[in-house]
Amino acid sequence: MAVTIPDHLFGKLPFYDVVDTDDMVVVDLHNRPDLTNIRGALQGGLVATLIDIAAGRLAVKYAGHLAGAATSDMTIHFLAPIMTGPARATATLVRAGRRSIVVAVDVIDVGADRHAARATVSFAVLEPR
């Protein structure tokens, strides 16, 4: 698997690309001791970051040539801790408009075969620079 952004902090965590198509983006984050909370679960803020990365990568595909997309709202329902890992975020398009894009993201703990989180992320479509 390729590291999502090699020369960035995200490449050091690292986030791994699993699937990247026009319809879906799937990104993994491996669970390791320096990324866990005191109970041994992947830290929730990192799960939120994983969700934002997967959703954002899909949103920019629908934003248009030279435009961008900025997260404007994110709702996450944490369903179960990610104890085994990797955490796998699967982003799918809900709606793409001229000014906003909405993406759904499901996160599973691959090793435990358990649904860990469900999120909806809204993006504002930015004007081209």
mmCIF file of N, CA and C in Angstrom:
data_model
loop_
_atom_site.group_PDB
_atom_site.id
_atom_site.type_symbol
_atom_site.label_atom_id
_atom_site.label_comp_id
_atom_site.label_asym_id
_atom_site.label_seq_id
_atom_site.Cartn_x
_atom_site.Cartn_y
_atom_site.Cartn_z
ATOM 1 N N MET A 1 0.842 -1.190 0.000
ATOM 2 C CA MET A 1 0.000 0.000 0.000
ATOM 3 C C MET A 1 0.883 1.248 0.000
ATOM 4 N N ALA A 2 0.451 2.241 -0.724
ATOM 5 C CA ALA A 2 1.193 3.495 -0.783
ATOM 6 C C ALA A 2 0.792 4.388 0.382
ATOM 7 N N VAL A 3 1.767 5.114 0.905
ATOM 8 C CA VAL A 3 1.492 6.096 1.946
ATOM 9 C C VAL A 3 0.770 7.265 1.293
ATOM 10 N N THR A 4 -0.277 7.749 1.947
ATOM 11 C CA THR A 4 -1.139 8.777 1.367
ATOM 12 C C THR A 4 -0.393 10.056 1.003
ATOM 13 N N ILE A 5 0.353 10.642 1.938
ATOM 14 C CA ILE A 5 1.087 11.884 1.677
ATOM 15 C C ILE A 5 2.493 11.697 2.257
ATOM 16 N N PRO A 6 3.441 11.176 1.480
ATOM 17 C CA PRO A 6 4.738 10.749 2.015
ATOM 18 C C PRO A 6 5.539 11.798 2.788
ATOM 19 N N ASP A 7 5.609 13.035 2.326
ATOM 20 C CA ASP A 7 6.465 14.040 2.960
ATOM 21 C C ASP A 7 5.739 14.893 3.990
ATOM 22 N N HIS A 8 4.584 14.489 4.406
ATOM 23 C CA HIS A 8 3.752 15.235 5.342
ATOM 24 C C HIS A 8 3.674 14.460 6.655
ATOM 25 N N LEU A 9 3.235 15.108 7.714
ATOM 26 C CA LEU A 9 3.007 14.429 8.982
ATOM 27 C C LEU A 9 2.133 13.192 8.791
ATOM 28 N N PHE A 10 1.144 13.289 7.888
ATOM 29 C CA PHE A 10 0.247 12.172 7.641
ATOM 30 C C PHE A 10 0.994 10.945 7.118
ATOM 31 N N GLY A 11 2.105 11.170 6.423
ATOM 32 C CA GLY A 11 2.919 10.063 5.946
ATOM 33 C C GLY A 11 3.718 9.407 7.046
ATOM 34 N N LYS A 12 3.930 10.107 8.125
ATOM 35 C CA LYS A 12 4.686 9.565 9.251
ATOM 36 C C LYS A 12 3.803 8.765 10.199
ATOM 37 N N LEU A 13 2.490 9.000 10.176
ATOM 38 C CA LEU A 13 1.611 8.273 11.100
ATOM 39 C C LEU A 13 1.540 6.776 10.788
ATOM 40 N N PRO A 14 1.475 6.251 9.665
ATOM 41 C CA PRO A 14 1.122 6.765 8.349
ATOM 42 C C PRO A 14 -0.300 6.351 7.957
ATOM 43 N N PHE A 15 -0.864 7.127 7.040
ATOM 44 C CA PHE A 15 -2.132 6.775 6.419
ATOM 45 C C PHE A 15 -1.800 6.058 5.113
ATOM 46 N N TYR A 16 -2.458 4.943 4.829
ATOM 47 C CA TYR A 16 -2.196 4.157 3.626
ATOM 48 C C TYR A 16 -3.398 4.172 2.692
ATOM 49 N N ASP A 17 -3.133 4.369 1.401
ATOM 50 C CA ASP A 17 -4.185 4.273 0.396
ATOM 51 C C ASP A 17 -4.531 2.806 0.170
ATOM 52 N N VAL A 18 -5.816 2.492 0.182
ATOM 53 C CA VAL A 18 -6.279 1.136 -0.109
ATOM 54 C C VAL A 18 -7.027 1.131 -1.441
ATOM 55 N N VAL A 19 -7.968 2.063 -1.606
ATOM 56 C CA VAL A 19 -8.744 2.210 -2.835
ATOM 57 C C VAL A 19 -8.854 3.694 -3.124
ATOM 58 N N ASP A 20 -8.718 4.065 -4.395
ATOM 59 C CA ASP A 20 -8.899 5.458 -4.799
ATOM 60 C C ASP A 20 -9.517 5.459 -6.190
ATOM 61 N N THR A 21 -10.850 5.558 -6.238
ATOM 62 C CA THR A 21 -11.574 5.594 -7.499
ATOM 63 C C THR A 21 -12.410 6.869 -7.550
ATOM 64 N N ASP A 22 -13.119 7.059 -8.648
ATOM 65 C CA ASP A 22 -13.999 8.224 -8.767
ATOM 66 C C ASP A 22 -15.148 8.162 -7.772
ATOM 67 N N ASP A 23 -15.534 6.965 -7.354
ATOM 68 C CA ASP A 23 -16.708 6.771 -6.497
ATOM 69 C C ASP A 23 -16.396 6.533 -5.032
ATOM 70 N N MET A 24 -15.148 6.193 -4.718
ATOM 71 C CA MET A 24 -14.829 5.786 -3.352
ATOM 72 C C MET A 24 -13.349 6.011 -3.046
ATOM 73 N N VAL A 25 -13.090 6.416 -1.802
ATOM 74 C CA VAL A 25 -11.718 6.492 -1.307
ATOM 75 C C VAL A 25 -11.668 5.692 -0.015
ATOM 76 N N VAL A 26 -10.692 4.784 0.082
ATOM 77 C CA VAL A 26 -10.502 3.972 1.275
ATOM 78 C C VAL A 26 -9.078 4.186 1.765
ATOM 79 N N VAL A 27 -8.953 4.570 3.043
ATOM 80 C CA VAL A 27 -7.648 4.868 3.637
ATOM 81 C C VAL A 27 -7.536 4.112 4.963
ATOM 82 N N ASP A 28 -6.365 3.519 5.204
ATOM 83 C CA ASP A 28 -6.087 2.805 6.455
ATOM 84 C C ASP A 28 -5.153 3.606 7.345
ATOM 85 N N LEU A 29 -5.328 3.445 8.653
ATOM 86 C CA LEU A 29 -4.381 3.939 9.657
ATOM 87 C C LEU A 29 -4.111 2.776 10.597
ATOM 88 N N HIS A 30 -2.858 2.359 10.668
ATOM 89 C CA HIS A 30 -2.499 1.227 11.506
ATOM 90 C C HIS A 30 -2.437 1.643 12.970
ATOM 91 N N ASN A 31 -2.936 0.781 13.812
ATOM 92 C CA ASN A 31 -2.928 0.997 15.253
ATOM 93 C C ASN A 31 -1.545 0.616 15.775
ATOM 94 N N ARG A 32 -0.954 1.490 16.557
ATOM 95 C CA ARG A 32 0.337 1.197 17.185
ATOM 96 C C ARG A 32 0.377 1.920 18.525
ATOM 97 N N PRO A 33 1.223 1.488 19.445
ATOM 98 C CA PRO A 33 1.190 2.012 20.819
ATOM 99 C C PRO A 33 1.284 3.528 20.949
ATOM 100 N N ASP A 34 2.048 4.199 20.097
ATOM 101 C CA ASP A 34 2.188 5.649 20.233
ATOM 102 C C ASP A 34 0.983 6.427 19.698
ATOM 103 N N LEU A 35 -0.019 5.730 19.158
ATOM 104 C CA LEU A 35 -1.219 6.383 18.625
ATOM 105 C C LEU A 35 -2.471 6.033 19.428
ATOM 106 N N THR A 36 -2.290 5.351 20.553
ATOM 107 C CA THR A 36 -3.439 4.894 21.325
ATOM 108 C C THR A 36 -3.668 5.738 22.572
ATOM 109 N N ASN A 37 -4.878 5.629 23.100
ATOM 110 C CA ASN A 37 -5.194 6.283 24.359
ATOM 111 C C ASN A 37 -4.766 5.371 25.516
ATOM 112 N N ILE A 38 -5.066 5.750 26.745
ATOM 113 C CA ILE A 38 -4.594 4.972 27.890
ATOM 114 C C ILE A 38 -5.268 3.605 27.997
ATOM 115 N N ARG A 39 -6.336 3.392 27.248
ATOM 116 C CA ARG A 39 -7.012 2.086 27.247
ATOM 117 C C ARG A 39 -6.558 1.205 26.095
ATOM 118 N N GLY A 40 -5.658 1.709 25.253
ATOM 119 C CA GLY A 40 -5.127 0.917 24.149
ATOM 120 C C GLY A 40 -5.881 1.036 22.845
ATOM 121 N N ALA A 41 -6.895 1.904 22.790
ATOM 122 C CA ALA A 41 -7.656 2.117 21.552
ATOM 123 C C ALA A 41 -7.026 3.254 20.750
ATOM 124 N N LEU A 42 -7.169 3.196 19.447
ATOM 125 C CA LEU A 42 -6.703 4.285 18.591
ATOM 126 C C LEU A 42 -7.363 5.578 19.052
ATOM 127 N N GLN A 43 -6.580 6.621 19.237
ATOM 128 C CA GLN A 43 -7.057 7.897 19.778
ATOM 129 C C GLN A 43 -8.135 8.487 18.870
ATOM 130 N N GLY A 44 -9.226 8.962 19.467
ATOM 131 C CA GLY A 44 -10.383 9.452 18.721
ATOM 132 C C GLY A 44 -10.084 10.596 17.778
ATOM 133 N N GLY A 45 -9.175 11.477 18.149
ATOM 134 C CA GLY A 45 -8.807 12.578 17.268
ATOM 135 C C GLY A 45 -8.140 12.092 15.997
ATOM 136 N N LEU A 46 -7.404 10.994 16.094
ATOM 137 C CA LEU A 46 -6.786 10.413 14.899
ATOM 138 C C LEU A 46 -7.833 9.742 14.017
ATOM 139 N N VAL A 47 -8.849 9.149 14.639
ATOM 140 C CA VAL A 47 -9.956 8.584 13.868
ATOM 141 C C VAL A 47 -10.663 9.706 13.111
ATOM 142 N N ALA A 48 -10.887 10.840 13.771
ATOM 143 C CA ALA A 48 -11.508 11.995 13.116
ATOM 144 C C ALA A 48 -10.640 12.498 11.960
ATOM 145 N N THR A 49 -9.344 12.518 12.155
ATOM 146 C CA THR A 49 -8.432 12.945 11.087
ATOM 147 C C THR A 49 -8.481 11.974 9.920
ATOM 148 N N LEU A 50 -8.502 10.681 10.217
ATOM 149 C CA LEU A 50 -8.622 9.659 9.173
ATOM 150 C C LEU A 50 -9.897 9.878 8.359
ATOM 151 N N ILE A 51 -11.002 10.133 9.038
ATOM 152 C CA ILE A 51 -12.280 10.391 8.370
ATOM 153 C C ILE A 51 -12.175 11.616 7.468
ATOM 154 N N ASP A 52 -11.588 12.692 7.977
ATOM 155 C CA ASP A 52 -11.468 13.931 7.210
ATOM 156 C C ASP A 52 -10.584 13.748 5.984
ATOM 157 N N ILE A 53 -9.519 12.980 6.121
ATOM 158 C CA ILE A 53 -8.621 12.740 4.984
ATOM 159 C C ILE A 53 -9.336 11.955 3.890
ATOM 160 N N ALA A 54 -9.986 10.853 4.254
ATOM 161 C CA ALA A 54 -10.677 10.031 3.257
ATOM 162 C C ALA A 54 -11.794 10.831 2.582
ATOM 163 N N ALA A 55 -12.600 11.528 3.382
ATOM 164 C CA ALA A 55 -13.705 12.322 2.828
ATOM 165 C C ALA A 55 -13.188 13.461 1.960
ATOM 166 N N GLY A 56 -12.163 14.148 2.417
ATOM 167 C CA GLY A 56 -11.603 15.272 1.680
ATOM 168 C C GLY A 56 -11.006 14.869 0.348
ATOM 169 N N ARG A 57 -10.355 13.725 0.339
ATOM 170 C CA ARG A 57 -9.776 13.245 -0.921
ATOM 171 C C ARG A 57 -10.858 12.966 -1.948
ATOM 172 N N LEU A 58 -12.014 12.457 -1.488
ATOM 173 C CA LEU A 58 -13.119 12.223 -2.413
ATOM 174 C C LEU A 58 -13.768 13.549 -2.823
ATOM 175 N N ALA A 59 -13.944 14.453 -1.875
ATOM 176 C CA ALA A 59 -14.613 15.727 -2.162
ATOM 177 C C ALA A 59 -13.874 16.536 -3.223
ATOM 178 N N VAL A 60 -12.551 16.587 -3.164
ATOM 179 C CA VAL A 60 -11.828 17.410 -4.139
ATOM 180 C C VAL A 60 -12.001 16.894 -5.562
ATOM 181 N N LYS A 61 -12.319 15.618 -5.709
ATOM 182 C CA LYS A 61 -12.576 15.076 -7.051
ATOM 183 C C LYS A 61 -13.839 15.679 -7.656
ATOM 184 N N TYR A 62 -14.787 16.062 -6.801
ATOM 185 C CA TYR A 62 -16.055 16.606 -7.262
ATOM 186 C C TYR A 62 -16.090 18.131 -7.234
ATOM 187 N N ALA A 63 -15.043 18.753 -6.720
ATOM 188 C CA ALA A 63 -15.017 20.213 -6.591
ATOM 189 C C ALA A 63 -14.782 20.916 -7.920
ATOM 190 N N GLY A 64 -14.228 20.229 -8.869
ATOM 191 C CA GLY A 64 -13.988 20.838 -10.176
ATOM 192 C C GLY A 64 -12.529 21.158 -10.376
ATOM 193 N N HIS A 65 -12.170 21.319 -11.616
ATOM 194 C CA HIS A 65 -10.788 21.583 -11.999
ATOM 195 C C HIS A 65 -10.273 22.866 -11.348
ATOM 196 N N LEU A 66 -9.168 22.780 -10.670
ATOM 197 C CA LEU A 66 -8.478 23.880 -9.995
ATOM 198 C C LEU A 66 -9.206 24.434 -8.768
ATOM 199 N N ALA A 67 -10.391 23.904 -8.458
ATOM 200 C CA ALA A 67 -11.096 24.337 -7.251
ATOM 201 C C ALA A 67 -10.631 23.465 -6.085
ATOM 202 N N GLY A 68 -11.075 23.778 -4.912
ATOM 203 C CA GLY A 68 -10.748 22.994 -3.734
ATOM 204 C C GLY A 68 -11.999 22.751 -2.921
ATOM 205 N N ALA A 69 -11.819 22.055 -1.810
ATOM 206 C CA ALA A 69 -12.926 21.784 -0.904
ATOM 207 C C ALA A 69 -12.405 21.902 0.520
ATOM 208 N N ALA A 70 -13.132 22.624 1.353
ATOM 209 C CA ALA A 70 -12.745 22.819 2.751
ATOM 210 C C ALA A 70 -13.826 22.234 3.652
ATOM 211 N N THR A 71 -13.406 21.494 4.662
ATOM 212 C CA THR A 71 -14.360 20.909 5.600
ATOM 213 C C THR A 71 -15.154 22.023 6.267
ATOM 214 N N SER A 72 -16.474 21.926 6.196
ATOM 215 C CA SER A 72 -17.317 22.939 6.841
ATOM 216 C C SER A 72 -18.091 22.351 8.023
ATOM 217 N N ASP A 73 -18.301 21.040 8.024
ATOM 218 C CA ASP A 73 -19.019 20.416 9.132
ATOM 219 C C ASP A 73 -18.689 18.929 9.145
ATOM 220 N N MET A 74 -18.540 18.369 10.352
ATOM 221 C CA MET A 74 -18.287 16.943 10.482
ATOM 222 C C MET A 74 -19.042 16.422 11.698
ATOM 223 N N THR A 75 -19.817 15.364 11.477
ATOM 224 C CA THR A 75 -20.511 14.692 12.569
ATOM 225 C C THR A 75 -20.009 13.256 12.612
ATOM 226 N N ILE A 76 -19.526 12.844 13.774
ATOM 227 C CA ILE A 76 -18.986 11.491 13.929
ATOM 228 C C ILE A 76 -19.736 10.782 15.039
ATOM 229 N N HIS A 77 -20.132 9.576 14.761
ATOM 230 C CA HIS A 77 -20.699 8.693 15.783
ATOM 231 C C HIS A 77 -19.671 7.602 16.030
ATOM 232 N N PHE A 78 -19.032 7.635 17.201
ATOM 233 C CA PHE A 78 -18.070 6.614 17.576
ATOM 234 C C PHE A 78 -18.858 5.424 18.108
ATOM 235 N N LEU A 79 -18.727 4.274 17.469
ATOM 236 C CA LEU A 79 -19.538 3.102 17.788
ATOM 237 C C LEU A 79 -18.797 2.060 18.610
ATOM 238 N N ALA A 80 -17.494 1.938 18.396
ATOM 239 C CA ALA A 80 -16.685 0.948 19.117
ATOM 240 C C ALA A 80 -15.223 1.374 19.043
ATOM 241 N N PRO A 81 -14.419 1.019 20.041
ATOM 242 C CA PRO A 81 -12.998 1.371 19.992
ATOM 243 C C PRO A 81 -12.256 0.552 18.944
ATOM 244 N N ILE A 82 -11.228 1.152 18.385
ATOM 245 C CA ILE A 82 -10.374 0.436 17.436
ATOM 246 C C ILE A 82 -9.194 -0.097 18.226
ATOM 247 N N MET A 83 -9.261 -1.364 18.566
ATOM 248 C CA MET A 83 -8.263 -1.992 19.426
ATOM 249 C C MET A 83 -7.218 -2.766 18.634
ATOM 250 N N THR A 84 -7.634 -3.380 17.547
ATOM 251 C CA THR A 84 -6.732 -4.248 16.781
ATOM 252 C C THR A 84 -6.132 -3.502 15.597
ATOM 253 N N GLY A 85 -6.998 -2.964 14.762
ATOM 254 C CA GLY A 85 -6.568 -2.218 13.594
ATOM 255 C C GLY A 85 -6.223 -3.120 12.431
ATOM 256 N N PRO A 86 -5.909 -2.532 11.311
ATOM 257 C CA PRO A 86 -5.924 -1.097 11.104
ATOM 258 C C PRO A 86 -7.344 -0.531 11.089
ATOM 259 N N ALA A 87 -7.426 0.778 11.292
ATOM 260 C CA ALA A 87 -8.683 1.491 11.119
ATOM 261 C C ALA A 87 -8.815 1.757 9.625
ATOM 262 N N ARG A 88 -9.949 1.367 9.053
ATOM 263 C CA ARG A 88 -10.168 1.561 7.616
ATOM 264 C C ARG A 88 -11.363 2.473 7.403
ATOM 265 N N ALA A 89 -11.131 3.622 6.773
ATOM 266 C CA ALA A 89 -12.179 4.593 6.470
ATOM 267 C C ALA A 89 -12.578 4.463 5.009
ATOM 268 N N THR A 90 -13.869 4.269 4.778
ATOM 269 C CA THR A 90 -14.402 4.169 3.424
ATOM 270 C C THR A 90 -15.319 5.368 3.187
ATOM 271 N N ALA A 91 -14.921 6.226 2.263
ATOM 272 C CA ALA A 91 -15.662 7.446 1.951
ATOM 273 C C ALA A 91 -16.447 7.257 0.659
ATOM 274 N N THR A 92 -17.738 7.615 0.717
ATOM 275 C CA THR A 92 -18.594 7.559 -0.468
ATOM 276 C C THR A 92 -19.373 8.870 -0.588
ATOM 277 N N LEU A 93 -19.664 9.241 -1.799
ATOM 278 C CA LEU A 93 -20.361 10.501 -2.063
ATOM 279 C C LEU A 93 -21.838 10.403 -1.701
ATOM 280 N N VAL A 94 -22.339 11.402 -0.989
ATOM 281 C CA VAL A 94 -23.767 11.526 -0.716
ATOM 282 C C VAL A 94 -24.383 12.500 -1.712
ATOM 283 N N ARG A 95 -23.743 13.671 -1.863
ATOM 284 C CA ARG A 95 -24.250 14.700 -2.776
ATOM 285 C C ARG A 95 -23.123 15.637 -3.178
ATOM 286 N N ALA A 96 -23.098 15.998 -4.447
ATOM 287 C CA ALA A 96 -22.135 16.988 -4.926
ATOM 288 C C ALA A 96 -22.891 18.093 -5.638
ATOM 289 N N GLY A 97 -22.808 19.293 -5.080
ATOM 290 C CA GLY A 97 -23.432 20.463 -5.685
ATOM 291 C C GLY A 97 -22.371 21.457 -6.110
ATOM 292 N N ARG A 98 -22.810 22.606 -6.597
ATOM 293 C CA ARG A 98 -21.862 23.626 -7.041
ATOM 294 C C ARG A 98 -21.136 24.285 -5.875
ATOM 295 N N ARG A 99 -21.829 24.392 -4.722
ATOM 296 C CA ARG A 99 -21.231 25.097 -3.580
ATOM 297 C C ARG A 99 -20.923 24.213 -2.386
ATOM 298 N N SER A 100 -21.486 23.015 -2.355
ATOM 299 C CA SER A 100 -21.194 22.118 -1.233
ATOM 300 C C SER A 100 -21.189 20.665 -1.688
ATOM 301 N N ILE A 101 -20.447 19.863 -0.938
ATOM 302 C CA ILE A 101 -20.303 18.433 -1.196
ATOM 303 C C ILE A 101 -20.480 17.730 0.137
ATOM 304 N N VAL A 102 -21.238 16.637 0.136
ATOM 305 C CA VAL A 102 -21.451 15.857 1.360
ATOM 306 C C VAL A 102 -20.949 14.436 1.119
ATOM 307 N N VAL A 103 -20.160 13.948 2.078
ATOM 308 C CA VAL A 103 -19.543 12.620 1.978
ATOM 309 C C VAL A 103 -19.874 11.825 3.235
ATOM 310 N N ALA A 104 -20.196 10.541 3.057
ATOM 311 C CA ALA A 104 -20.403 9.619 4.177
ATOM 312 C C ALA A 104 -19.133 8.794 4.348
ATOM 313 N N VAL A 105 -18.765 8.537 5.611
ATOM 314 C CA VAL A 105 -17.570 7.738 5.886
ATOM 315 C C VAL A 105 -17.904 6.696 6.950
ATOM 316 N N ASP A 106 -17.576 5.449 6.658
ATOM 317 C CA ASP A 106 -17.682 4.373 7.636
ATOM 318 C C ASP A 106 -16.277 3.915 7.979
ATOM 319 N N VAL A 107 -16.027 3.708 9.277
ATOM 320 C CA VAL A 107 -14.714 3.255 9.748
ATOM 321 C C VAL A 107 -14.902 1.891 10.403
ATOM 322 N N ILE A 108 -14.054 0.953 10.013
ATOM 323 C CA ILE A 108 -14.078 -0.358 10.644
ATOM 324 C C ILE A 108 -12.723 -0.662 11.263
ATOM 325 N N ASP A 109 -12.737 -1.468 12.304
ATOM 326 C CA ASP A 109 -11.521 -2.057 12.867
ATOM 327 C C ASP A 109 -11.339 -3.353 12.096
ATOM 328 N N VAL A 110 -10.424 -3.351 11.150
ATOM 329 C CA VAL A 110 -10.256 -4.490 10.243
ATOM 330 C C VAL A 110 -9.936 -5.770 11.013
ATOM 331 N N GLY A 111 -9.005 -5.698 11.962
ATOM 332 C CA GLY A 111 -8.592 -6.885 12.700
ATOM 333 C C GLY A 111 -9.689 -7.477 13.560
ATOM 334 N N ALA A 112 -10.552 -6.641 14.089
ATOM 335 C CA ALA A 112 -11.652 -7.112 14.935
ATOM 336 C C ALA A 112 -12.931 -7.329 14.134
ATOM 337 N N ASP A 113 -12.922 -6.935 12.846
ATOM 338 C CA ASP A 113 -14.094 -7.032 11.980
ATOM 339 C C ASP A 113 -15.304 -6.382 12.654
ATOM 340 N N ARG A 114 -15.092 -5.117 13.071
ATOM 341 C CA ARG A 114 -16.125 -4.407 13.824
ATOM 342 C C ARG A 114 -16.281 -2.989 13.291
ATOM 343 N N HIS A 115 -17.548 -2.564 13.136
ATOM 344 C CA HIS A 115 -17.858 -1.196 12.709
ATOM 345 C C HIS A 115 -17.515 -0.268 13.876
ATOM 346 N N ALA A 116 -16.627 0.687 13.661
ATOM 347 C CA ALA A 116 -16.118 1.530 14.742
ATOM 348 C C ALA A 116 -16.674 2.950 14.737
ATOM 349 N N ALA A 117 -17.009 3.479 13.566
ATOM 350 C CA ALA A 117 -17.515 4.858 13.498
ATOM 351 C C ALA A 117 -18.272 5.076 12.200
ATOM 352 N N ARG A 118 -19.192 6.026 12.253
ATOM 353 C CA ARG A 118 -19.907 6.476 11.061
ATOM 354 C C ARG A 118 -19.910 7.994 11.100
ATOM 355 N N ALA A 119 -19.617 8.610 9.958
ATOM 356 C CA ALA A 119 -19.515 10.071 9.914
ATOM 357 C C ALA A 119 -20.155 10.625 8.650
ATOM 358 N N THR A 120 -20.571 11.878 8.763
ATOM 359 C CA THR A 120 -21.007 12.659 7.618
ATOM 360 C C THR A 120 -20.162 13.926 7.616
ATOM 361 N N VAL A 121 -19.566 14.215 6.474
ATOM 362 C CA VAL A 121 -18.679 15.371 6.370
ATOM 363 C C VAL A 121 -19.167 16.258 5.229
ATOM 364 N N SER A 122 -19.342 17.546 5.528
ATOM 365 C CA SER A 122 -19.740 18.522 4.518
ATOM 366 C C SER A 122 -18.547 19.386 4.161
ATOM 367 N N PHE A 123 -18.466 19.730 2.898
ATOM 368 C CA PHE A 123 -17.372 20.553 2.392
ATOM 369 C C PHE A 123 -17.923 21.745 1.629
ATOM 370 N N ALA A 124 -17.282 22.886 1.805
ATOM 371 C CA ALA A 124 -17.558 24.054 0.990
ATOM 372 C C ALA A 124 -16.665 23.983 -0.238
ATOM 373 N N VAL A 125 -17.231 24.178 -1.402
ATOM 374 C CA VAL A 125 -16.438 24.187 -2.633
ATOM 375 C C VAL A 125 -15.780 25.563 -2.740
ATOM 376 N N LEU A 126 -14.466 25.560 -2.881
ATOM 377 C CA LEU A 126 -13.698 26.797 -2.951
ATOM 378 C C LEU A 126 -13.508 27.236 -4.384
ATOM 379 N N GLU A 127 -13.435 28.532 -4.594
ATOM 380 C CA GLU A 127 -13.195 29.073 -5.923
ATOM 381 C C GLU A 127 -11.756 28.753 -6.360
ATOM 382 N N PRO A 128 -11.557 28.514 -7.660
ATOM 383 C CA PRO A 128 -10.193 28.292 -8.144
ATOM 384 C C PRO A 128 -9.313 29.496 -7.851
ATOM 385 N N ARG A 129 -8.049 29.241 -7.613
ATOM 386 C CA ARG A 129 -7.086 30.327 -7.361
ATOM 387 C C ARG A 129 -6.582 30.892 -8.644
#
